[in-house]
Amino acid sequence: MSNALVVELSGDQALEQHRLGGKAYSLNHLIQAGLPVPPAFCVTAQAYRQFIDDAVPATLLNAGESGNVRDMILNASMPEPLSQAIRDACRRLGGDVSLAVRSSALEEDGLSQSFAGQYDTFLHVNGAEDVLRKVRACWASLWAERAAQYSRVNAAHSDIAVVLQVMVDADAAGVMFTQDPLTGETDRVVIDSCWGLGEGVVSGQVTTDSFILDKASGALREQQVRHKSHYCQRDEQGQIVLLHTPEAQRDAPSLNAEQLQRLATLGRQARLIYGTELDIEWAVKDDQVWLLQARPVTVQAGPAQGIYANPWEEDPAIRDRAFFSRMDTGEIVTGLMTPLGLSFCQFYQKNIHGPAIKTMGWPISATGKSIWAISKATCI
């Protein structure tokens, strides 16, 4: 039983997606190709199915009472053969090493839907008993309201696997796209990176550096190295928290030229393996680059559409140079603006404030932007 329900991700082609779920299947695919992936095991979807059929009455499952189902999953005892198999996997991964415990639903990381962030992931999990609790929490996340709104399949008719992966205590981490996510251009690789754990990037909690490289040659086309005041890392209590970035790193690039080249090369290799454009999470520890997961890009970018701060403006020189700002207006119109309030502000700017500024003949700033347009844009 244990051999069938908990398996090592070794690149074995016999491990099928309906057993591993999307995320684990993708990792196994990368391992099979020889790409650098941290060691991992998978608690299969069949393990979840056996557990859920024993732990939760069928009437409750079919009723779709997600809150009650989640509570029962979190509080039910796991069958001893399965829990022992998970303990054995933890021991084989290193015993006292920290693990990432990641959900791997059957629909996850597919060609049509990514389910990014819909199911639970836990970082820096220590000890087999805590791993067992986090596995149940991943199972319970299949029944989360956010996942139900995103999924096309009722949770009662779906299954979920869980990845147990050696935690990379990253020096730097982030995401890489094998096409430009904003323009859809496929001749480039786009990398966003931060210091510390990649959780800060995917959650939007930290400022990132951005790099655009030529996909064919790996040549750096553009870079934006930003001020990075905070980073995500584990504190002394083992919790993932935001910490102040050491001063020497705040304005320094979070990746060097060699690391960028290695990431671009890995992105090209993974793209060839999958045959489609990818969204890849990665980490760097002690100058070793690791791929943590890869999923197909499911939303194709179209041509960028211009959004004007003052779309009614007939003079293109003024319209094209105006830009959005909340300065001044943010102190007057606080909170969310209602449709009535927005329409009033637009009427005021278009018919009263804007014409008044024009009448005064307000000059153009040294940057080439109309200073009056800054104020004009604030109420939009």
Short mmCIF file of C-alpha atoms in Angstrom, two decimals:
data_model
loop_
_atom_site.label_atom_id
_atom_site.label_comp_id
_atom_site.label_asym_id
_atom_site.label_seq_id
_atom_site.Cartn_x
_atom_site.Cartn_y
_atom_site.Cartn_z
CA MET A 1 0.00 0.00 0.00
CA SER A 2 2.69 2.51 1.01
CA ASN A 3 4.70 2.03 -2.16
CA ALA A 4 1.65 2.81 -4.29
CA LEU A 5 0.50 5.83 -2.30
CA VAL A 6 3.79 7.68 -1.70
CA VAL A 7 6.32 7.71 -4.56
CA GLU A 8 9.68 9.31 -5.21
CA LEU A 9 9.85 11.84 -8.03
CA SER A 10 12.72 10.24 -9.90
CA GLY A 11 11.87 10.91 -13.53
CA ASP A 12 10.16 7.54 -13.87
CA GLN A 13 7.98 7.70 -16.99
CA ALA A 14 5.53 5.24 -15.43
CA LEU A 15 4.37 7.91 -12.96
CA GLU A 16 1.21 9.28 -14.56
CA GLN A 17 -0.46 12.64 -14.10
CA HIS A 18 -3.65 11.19 -12.63
CA ARG A 19 -1.50 9.85 -9.76
CA LEU A 20 0.81 12.84 -9.24
CA GLY A 21 -1.37 15.83 -10.00
CA GLY A 22 -0.22 18.69 -12.19
CA LYS A 23 2.62 20.15 -10.11
CA ALA A 24 4.28 16.84 -9.18
CA TYR A 25 3.92 15.51 -12.72
CA SER A 26 5.64 18.62 -14.05
CA LEU A 27 8.50 18.26 -11.55
CA ASN A 28 8.92 14.61 -12.51
CA HIS A 29 9.05 15.70 -16.14
CA LEU A 30 11.86 18.17 -15.38
CA ILE A 31 13.78 15.54 -13.40
CA GLN A 32 13.44 13.07 -16.28
CA ALA A 33 15.07 15.66 -18.55
CA GLY A 34 17.99 16.05 -16.15
CA LEU A 35 17.18 19.61 -15.06
CA PRO A 36 18.10 20.71 -11.50
CA VAL A 37 15.10 20.03 -9.23
CA PRO A 38 15.34 19.61 -5.43
CA PRO A 39 14.71 16.00 -4.25
CA ALA A 40 11.01 15.29 -3.75
CA PHE A 41 8.37 12.67 -3.02
CA CYS A 42 4.68 12.74 -3.87
CA VAL A 43 1.74 11.67 -1.71
CA THR A 44 -0.41 10.52 -4.61
CA ALA A 45 -3.99 11.41 -5.47
CA GLN A 46 -4.92 7.80 -4.68
CA ALA A 47 -3.73 8.36 -1.10
CA TYR A 48 -6.09 11.32 -0.81
CA ARG A 49 -8.97 9.32 -2.27
CA GLN A 50 -8.50 6.46 0.17
CA PHE A 51 -8.25 8.89 3.07
CA ILE A 52 -11.29 10.97 2.08
CA ASP A 53 -13.50 7.93 1.47
CA ASP A 54 -12.74 6.69 4.99
CA ALA A 55 -12.74 10.03 6.80
CA VAL A 56 -15.75 11.83 5.32
CA PRO A 57 -19.23 10.35 4.78
CA ALA A 58 -20.28 10.21 1.13
CA THR A 59 -23.47 12.15 1.88
CA LEU A 60 -21.41 15.07 3.19
CA LEU A 61 -19.05 14.96 0.21
CA ASN A 62 -21.91 14.96 -2.28
CA ALA A 63 -23.72 17.74 -0.42
CA GLY A 64 -20.81 20.03 -1.18
CA GLU A 65 -20.62 21.45 2.35
CA SER A 66 -17.04 22.58 1.91
CA GLY A 67 -16.55 24.06 5.37
CA ASN A 68 -17.61 20.85 7.13
CA VAL A 69 -15.52 18.72 4.77
CA ARG A 70 -12.42 20.83 5.43
CA ASP A 71 -12.90 20.51 9.19
CA MET A 72 -13.25 16.74 8.98
CA ILE A 73 -10.11 16.44 6.82
CA LEU A 74 -8.06 18.55 9.21
CA ASN A 75 -9.17 16.64 12.30
CA ALA A 76 -9.33 13.06 11.01
CA SER A 77 -6.59 10.54 11.78
CA MET A 78 -4.50 9.36 8.87
CA PRO A 79 -4.32 5.56 8.33
CA GLU A 80 -1.13 4.20 9.88
CA PRO A 81 0.26 2.60 6.69
CA LEU A 82 -0.05 5.93 4.88
CA SER A 83 1.35 8.04 7.71
CA GLN A 84 4.28 5.63 8.02
CA ALA A 85 4.95 5.89 4.28
CA ILE A 86 5.05 9.70 4.61
CA ARG A 87 7.43 9.43 7.58
CA ASP A 88 9.66 7.15 5.50
CA ALA A 89 9.67 9.71 2.67
CA CYS A 90 10.67 12.45 5.12
CA ARG A 91 13.50 10.28 6.42
CA ARG A 92 14.75 9.57 2.90
CA LEU A 93 14.69 13.29 2.10
CA GLY A 94 17.02 13.95 4.99
CA GLY A 95 15.13 13.54 8.24
CA ASP A 96 15.92 16.88 9.83
CA VAL A 97 15.88 19.01 6.66
CA SER A 98 13.17 21.59 6.09
CA LEU A 99 10.59 20.66 3.48
CA ALA A 100 8.22 22.52 1.22
CA VAL A 101 4.80 20.85 1.29
CA ARG A 102 2.91 21.77 -1.88
CA SER A 103 -0.54 20.91 -3.17
CA SER A 104 -0.67 19.18 -6.56
CA ALA A 105 -4.28 18.99 -7.73
CA LEU A 106 -5.17 17.00 -10.82
CA GLU A 107 -6.24 20.15 -12.71
CA GLU A 108 -3.29 22.23 -11.53
CA ASP A 109 -0.58 23.64 -13.85
CA GLY A 110 -2.49 22.55 -16.97
CA LEU A 111 -2.57 24.02 -20.46
CA SER A 112 -5.86 25.84 -19.91
CA GLN A 113 -5.79 26.72 -16.19
CA SER A 114 -2.82 27.14 -13.85
CA PHE A 115 -4.63 27.29 -10.47
CA ALA A 116 -1.69 29.42 -9.27
CA GLY A 117 -2.22 30.25 -5.60
CA GLN A 118 -5.58 28.46 -5.34
CA TYR A 119 -4.34 25.57 -3.20
CA ASP A 120 -2.09 25.64 -0.14
CA THR A 121 1.69 25.53 0.02
CA PHE A 122 3.74 25.45 3.21
CA LEU A 123 7.42 26.36 3.39
CA HIS A 124 10.11 25.36 5.91
CA VAL A 125 8.11 22.50 7.42
CA ASN A 126 10.18 20.58 9.98
CA GLY A 127 9.53 17.15 11.42
CA ALA A 128 7.37 14.29 10.18
CA GLU A 129 4.45 15.10 12.46
CA ASP A 130 4.20 18.65 11.14
CA VAL A 131 4.50 17.32 7.58
CA LEU A 132 1.52 15.03 8.25
CA ARG A 133 -0.52 18.01 9.45
CA LYS A 134 0.45 20.06 6.40
CA VAL A 135 -0.46 17.20 4.04
CA ARG A 136 -3.98 17.19 5.53
CA ALA A 137 -4.10 20.99 5.17
CA CYS A 138 -3.20 20.66 1.47
CA TRP A 139 -5.95 18.08 1.06
CA ALA A 140 -8.40 20.43 2.79
CA SER A 141 -7.48 23.28 0.42
CA LEU A 142 -9.13 21.33 -2.42
CA TRP A 143 -12.38 22.34 -0.68
CA ALA A 144 -11.48 26.02 -0.29
CA GLU A 145 -14.03 28.54 -1.55
CA ARG A 146 -11.43 30.31 -3.71
CA ALA A 147 -10.59 27.03 -5.48
CA ALA A 148 -14.27 26.23 -6.00
CA GLN A 149 -14.84 29.57 -7.72
CA TYR A 150 -11.83 29.01 -10.00
CA SER A 151 -12.31 25.33 -10.84
CA ARG A 152 -14.64 23.85 -13.43
CA VAL A 153 -14.81 20.58 -11.47
CA ASN A 154 -16.66 19.98 -8.20
CA ALA A 155 -14.23 19.08 -5.40
CA ALA A 156 -16.23 15.93 -4.68
CA HIS A 157 -15.32 14.67 -8.16
CA SER A 158 -11.66 15.63 -8.07
CA ASP A 159 -8.53 14.48 -6.23
CA ILE A 160 -5.35 16.11 -5.04
CA ALA A 161 -1.77 14.94 -4.52
CA VAL A 162 0.89 16.59 -2.34
CA VAL A 163 4.57 17.24 -3.07
CA LEU A 164 7.17 16.85 -0.30
CA GLN A 165 10.25 18.69 -1.55
CA VAL A 166 13.55 19.59 0.08
CA MET A 167 13.36 23.28 0.92
CA VAL A 168 15.79 25.57 -0.87
CA ASP A 169 16.71 28.27 1.68
CA ALA A 170 17.22 30.69 -1.17
CA ASP A 171 19.72 33.51 -1.40
CA ALA A 172 17.66 34.82 -4.32
CA ALA A 173 14.51 33.57 -6.01
CA GLY A 174 11.76 34.56 -8.38
CA VAL A 175 9.86 33.74 -11.55
CA MET A 176 10.90 33.36 -15.17
CA PHE A 177 8.68 33.55 -18.27
CA THR A 178 9.82 32.11 -21.58
CA GLN A 179 7.78 34.81 -23.33
CA ASP A 180 7.08 38.40 -22.41
CA PRO A 181 3.97 38.22 -20.19
CA LEU A 182 3.00 41.80 -21.08
CA THR A 183 3.46 41.82 -24.85
CA GLY A 184 3.38 38.12 -25.71
CA GLU A 185 6.71 38.34 -27.59
CA THR A 186 8.32 34.90 -27.67
CA ASP A 187 11.88 35.92 -28.60
CA ARG A 188 12.76 36.86 -25.04
CA VAL A 189 12.99 35.50 -21.51
CA VAL A 190 11.67 37.70 -18.68
CA ILE A 191 13.02 37.19 -15.15
CA ASP A 192 11.80 38.84 -11.94
CA SER A 193 14.00 38.26 -8.90
CA CYS A 194 14.31 39.23 -5.26
CA TRP A 195 16.55 38.49 -2.33
CA GLY A 196 15.49 35.58 -0.13
CA LEU A 197 12.53 33.30 -0.70
CA GLY A 198 10.40 33.55 -3.84
CA GLU A 199 7.27 33.78 -1.70
CA GLY A 200 7.86 37.52 -1.65
CA VAL A 201 7.62 37.65 -5.45
CA VAL A 202 4.55 35.47 -5.97
CA SER A 203 2.68 37.22 -3.12
CA GLY A 204 3.68 40.69 -4.32
CA GLN A 205 5.10 41.60 -0.89
CA VAL A 206 8.56 42.67 -2.05
CA THR A 207 10.10 44.79 -4.76
CA THR A 208 11.82 42.85 -7.52
CA ASP A 209 14.56 43.37 -10.06
CA SER A 210 13.51 42.73 -13.66
CA PHE A 211 15.65 41.38 -16.49
CA ILE A 212 14.81 40.78 -20.16
CA LEU A 213 17.16 38.49 -22.09
CA ASP A 214 17.25 37.45 -25.71
CA LYS A 215 15.91 33.89 -25.80
CA ALA A 216 18.25 32.67 -28.54
CA SER A 217 21.56 34.17 -27.39
CA GLY A 218 20.92 34.91 -23.73
CA ALA A 219 22.14 38.49 -24.24
CA LEU A 220 20.78 40.97 -21.69
CA ARG A 221 18.41 43.40 -23.44
CA GLU A 222 17.01 45.37 -20.52
CA GLN A 223 17.31 45.44 -16.75
CA GLN A 224 15.68 47.34 -13.91
CA VAL A 225 17.55 47.04 -10.62
CA ARG A 226 15.25 48.49 -7.97
CA HIS A 227 15.60 49.49 -4.34
CA LYS A 228 14.66 46.38 -2.35
CA SER A 229 13.90 47.40 1.23
CA HIS A 230 12.55 44.02 2.38
CA TYR A 231 12.90 40.34 1.63
CA CYS A 232 11.15 37.12 2.71
CA GLN A 233 13.02 34.65 4.88
CA ARG A 234 12.58 32.32 7.82
CA ASP A 235 12.98 33.91 11.25
CA GLU A 236 14.38 32.27 14.40
CA GLN A 237 10.96 30.77 15.20
CA GLY A 238 10.76 29.15 11.78
CA GLN A 239 8.07 31.50 10.44
CA ILE A 240 8.22 33.05 6.97
CA VAL A 241 8.39 36.80 7.57
CA LEU A 242 9.36 40.06 5.90
CA LEU A 243 12.80 41.25 7.02
CA HIS A 244 14.77 44.40 6.32
CA THR A 245 17.24 43.86 3.50
CA PRO A 246 20.88 44.37 4.53
CA GLU A 247 21.95 47.82 3.38
CA ALA A 248 24.62 46.53 1.00
CA GLN A 249 22.03 44.49 -0.93
CA ARG A 250 19.21 47.02 -1.17
CA ASP A 251 20.30 48.60 -4.43
CA ALA A 252 22.45 45.72 -5.71
CA PRO A 253 21.18 43.35 -8.44
CA SER A 254 19.78 40.14 -6.95
CA LEU A 255 21.24 38.09 -9.84
CA ASN A 256 24.66 38.30 -11.46
CA ALA A 257 25.40 37.88 -15.16
CA GLU A 258 26.34 34.21 -14.87
CA GLN A 259 23.19 33.33 -12.93
CA LEU A 260 21.06 35.12 -15.52
CA GLN A 261 22.71 33.10 -18.28
CA ARG A 262 22.10 29.82 -16.47
CA LEU A 263 18.45 30.70 -15.87
CA ALA A 264 17.95 31.65 -19.52
CA THR A 265 19.54 28.38 -20.63
CA LEU A 266 17.32 26.36 -18.28
CA GLY A 267 14.28 28.27 -19.52
CA ARG A 268 15.11 27.41 -23.14
CA GLN A 269 15.65 23.75 -22.25
CA ALA A 270 12.38 23.52 -20.33
CA ARG A 271 10.55 25.27 -23.18
CA LEU A 272 11.80 22.65 -25.63
CA ILE A 273 10.78 19.81 -23.30
CA TYR A 274 7.23 21.08 -22.82
CA GLY A 275 6.69 22.41 -26.31
CA THR A 276 4.95 25.50 -24.95
CA GLU A 277 5.79 28.76 -23.22
CA LEU A 278 6.34 28.42 -19.48
CA ASP A 279 6.03 30.23 -16.17
CA ILE A 280 8.88 28.88 -14.00
CA GLU A 281 9.60 29.39 -10.31
CA TRP A 282 13.29 29.11 -9.39
CA ALA A 283 15.72 29.67 -6.54
CA VAL A 284 19.47 30.21 -6.14
CA LYS A 285 21.35 28.88 -3.12
CA ASP A 286 25.15 29.06 -2.85
CA ASP A 287 25.28 29.86 -6.58
CA GLN A 288 23.34 26.70 -7.48
CA VAL A 289 20.21 27.36 -9.57
CA TRP A 290 17.18 25.16 -8.81
CA LEU A 291 13.86 24.87 -10.66
CA LEU A 292 11.00 24.63 -8.15
CA GLN A 293 8.09 24.27 -10.56
CA ALA A 294 7.07 24.96 -14.14
CA ARG A 295 3.64 25.52 -15.60
CA PRO A 296 2.37 26.42 -19.08
CA VAL A 297 1.50 30.05 -19.68
CA THR A 298 -2.31 29.97 -19.81
CA VAL A 299 -3.07 33.62 -20.63
CA GLN A 300 -1.73 35.01 -23.88
CA ALA A 301 -0.95 38.72 -23.87
CA GLY A 302 -2.31 40.85 -26.67
CA PRO A 303 -1.16 44.20 -28.04
CA ALA A 304 -0.96 46.83 -25.33
CA GLN A 305 -3.86 49.28 -25.32
CA GLY A 306 -3.21 52.86 -24.27
CA ILE A 307 -5.22 54.14 -21.30
CA TYR A 308 -5.38 57.92 -21.11
CA ALA A 309 -5.75 59.98 -17.97
CA ASN A 310 -7.91 62.45 -19.96
CA PRO A 311 -9.45 60.53 -22.90
CA TRP A 312 -11.66 63.47 -23.85
CA GLU A 313 -8.66 65.69 -24.63
CA GLU A 314 -8.57 66.57 -28.35
CA ASP A 315 -5.00 67.88 -28.41
CA PRO A 316 -2.79 64.74 -28.71
CA ALA A 317 0.27 66.61 -27.40
CA ILE A 318 -1.58 67.17 -24.13
CA ARG A 319 -3.47 63.86 -24.01
CA ASP A 320 -0.38 61.73 -24.63
CA ARG A 321 1.70 63.51 -21.99
CA ALA A 322 -0.80 63.37 -19.14
CA PHE A 323 -0.29 60.70 -16.53
CA PHE A 324 -2.15 59.25 -13.56
CA SER A 325 -1.57 60.47 -10.00
CA ARG A 326 -3.52 60.47 -6.73
CA MET A 327 -1.64 63.46 -5.31
CA ASP A 328 -4.05 66.12 -3.99
CA THR A 329 -7.20 64.21 -4.97
CA GLY A 330 -6.27 61.29 -2.69
CA GLU A 331 -6.56 63.68 0.24
CA ILE A 332 -9.99 64.89 -0.83
CA VAL A 333 -11.70 61.80 -2.25
CA THR A 334 -10.68 59.08 0.20
CA GLY A 335 -11.58 55.41 -0.04
CA LEU A 336 -13.30 53.78 -3.00
CA MET A 337 -14.93 56.18 -5.43
CA THR A 338 -18.54 55.53 -6.42
CA PRO A 339 -19.66 55.74 -10.06
CA LEU A 340 -21.50 58.98 -9.22
CA GLY A 341 -18.40 60.47 -7.60
CA LEU A 342 -16.22 59.42 -10.52
CA SER A 343 -18.58 60.90 -13.09
CA PHE A 344 -18.71 64.18 -11.13
CA CYS A 345 -14.91 64.40 -10.96
CA GLN A 346 -14.63 63.67 -14.68
CA PHE A 347 -17.19 66.40 -15.45
CA TYR A 348 -15.35 68.87 -13.23
CA GLN A 349 -11.98 68.14 -14.78
CA LYS A 350 -13.29 68.17 -18.34
CA ASN A 351 -15.48 71.25 -18.16
CA ILE A 352 -14.16 73.42 -15.33
CA HIS A 353 -10.68 72.68 -14.02
CA GLY A 354 -9.02 71.67 -17.28
CA PRO A 355 -10.30 74.64 -19.32
CA ALA A 356 -9.34 77.00 -16.49
CA ILE A 357 -5.77 75.72 -16.51
CA LYS A 358 -5.61 76.04 -20.30
CA THR A 359 -6.86 79.62 -20.08
CA MET A 360 -4.01 80.45 -17.74
CA GLY A 361 -1.59 79.10 -20.34
CA TRP A 362 0.25 76.82 -17.90
CA PRO A 363 3.77 76.00 -19.24
CA ILE A 364 5.25 72.68 -20.25
CA SER A 365 7.67 71.18 -17.70
CA ALA A 366 11.30 70.35 -18.43
CA THR A 367 10.31 66.69 -18.80
CA GLY A 368 7.97 67.51 -21.67
CA LYS A 369 4.84 66.79 -19.62
CA SER A 370 2.11 69.34 -19.09
CA ILE A 371 2.19 70.21 -15.41
CA TRP A 372 -1.50 71.04 -15.44
CA ALA A 373 -2.18 67.56 -16.81
CA ILE A 374 -0.76 66.06 -13.63
CA SER A 375 -3.47 67.76 -11.62
CA LYS A 376 -6.03 67.01 -14.28
CA ALA A 377 -5.29 63.30 -14.10
CA THR A 378 -5.69 63.04 -10.37
CA CYS A 379 -9.46 62.79 -10.38
CA ILE A 380 -9.65 59.86 -12.80
#
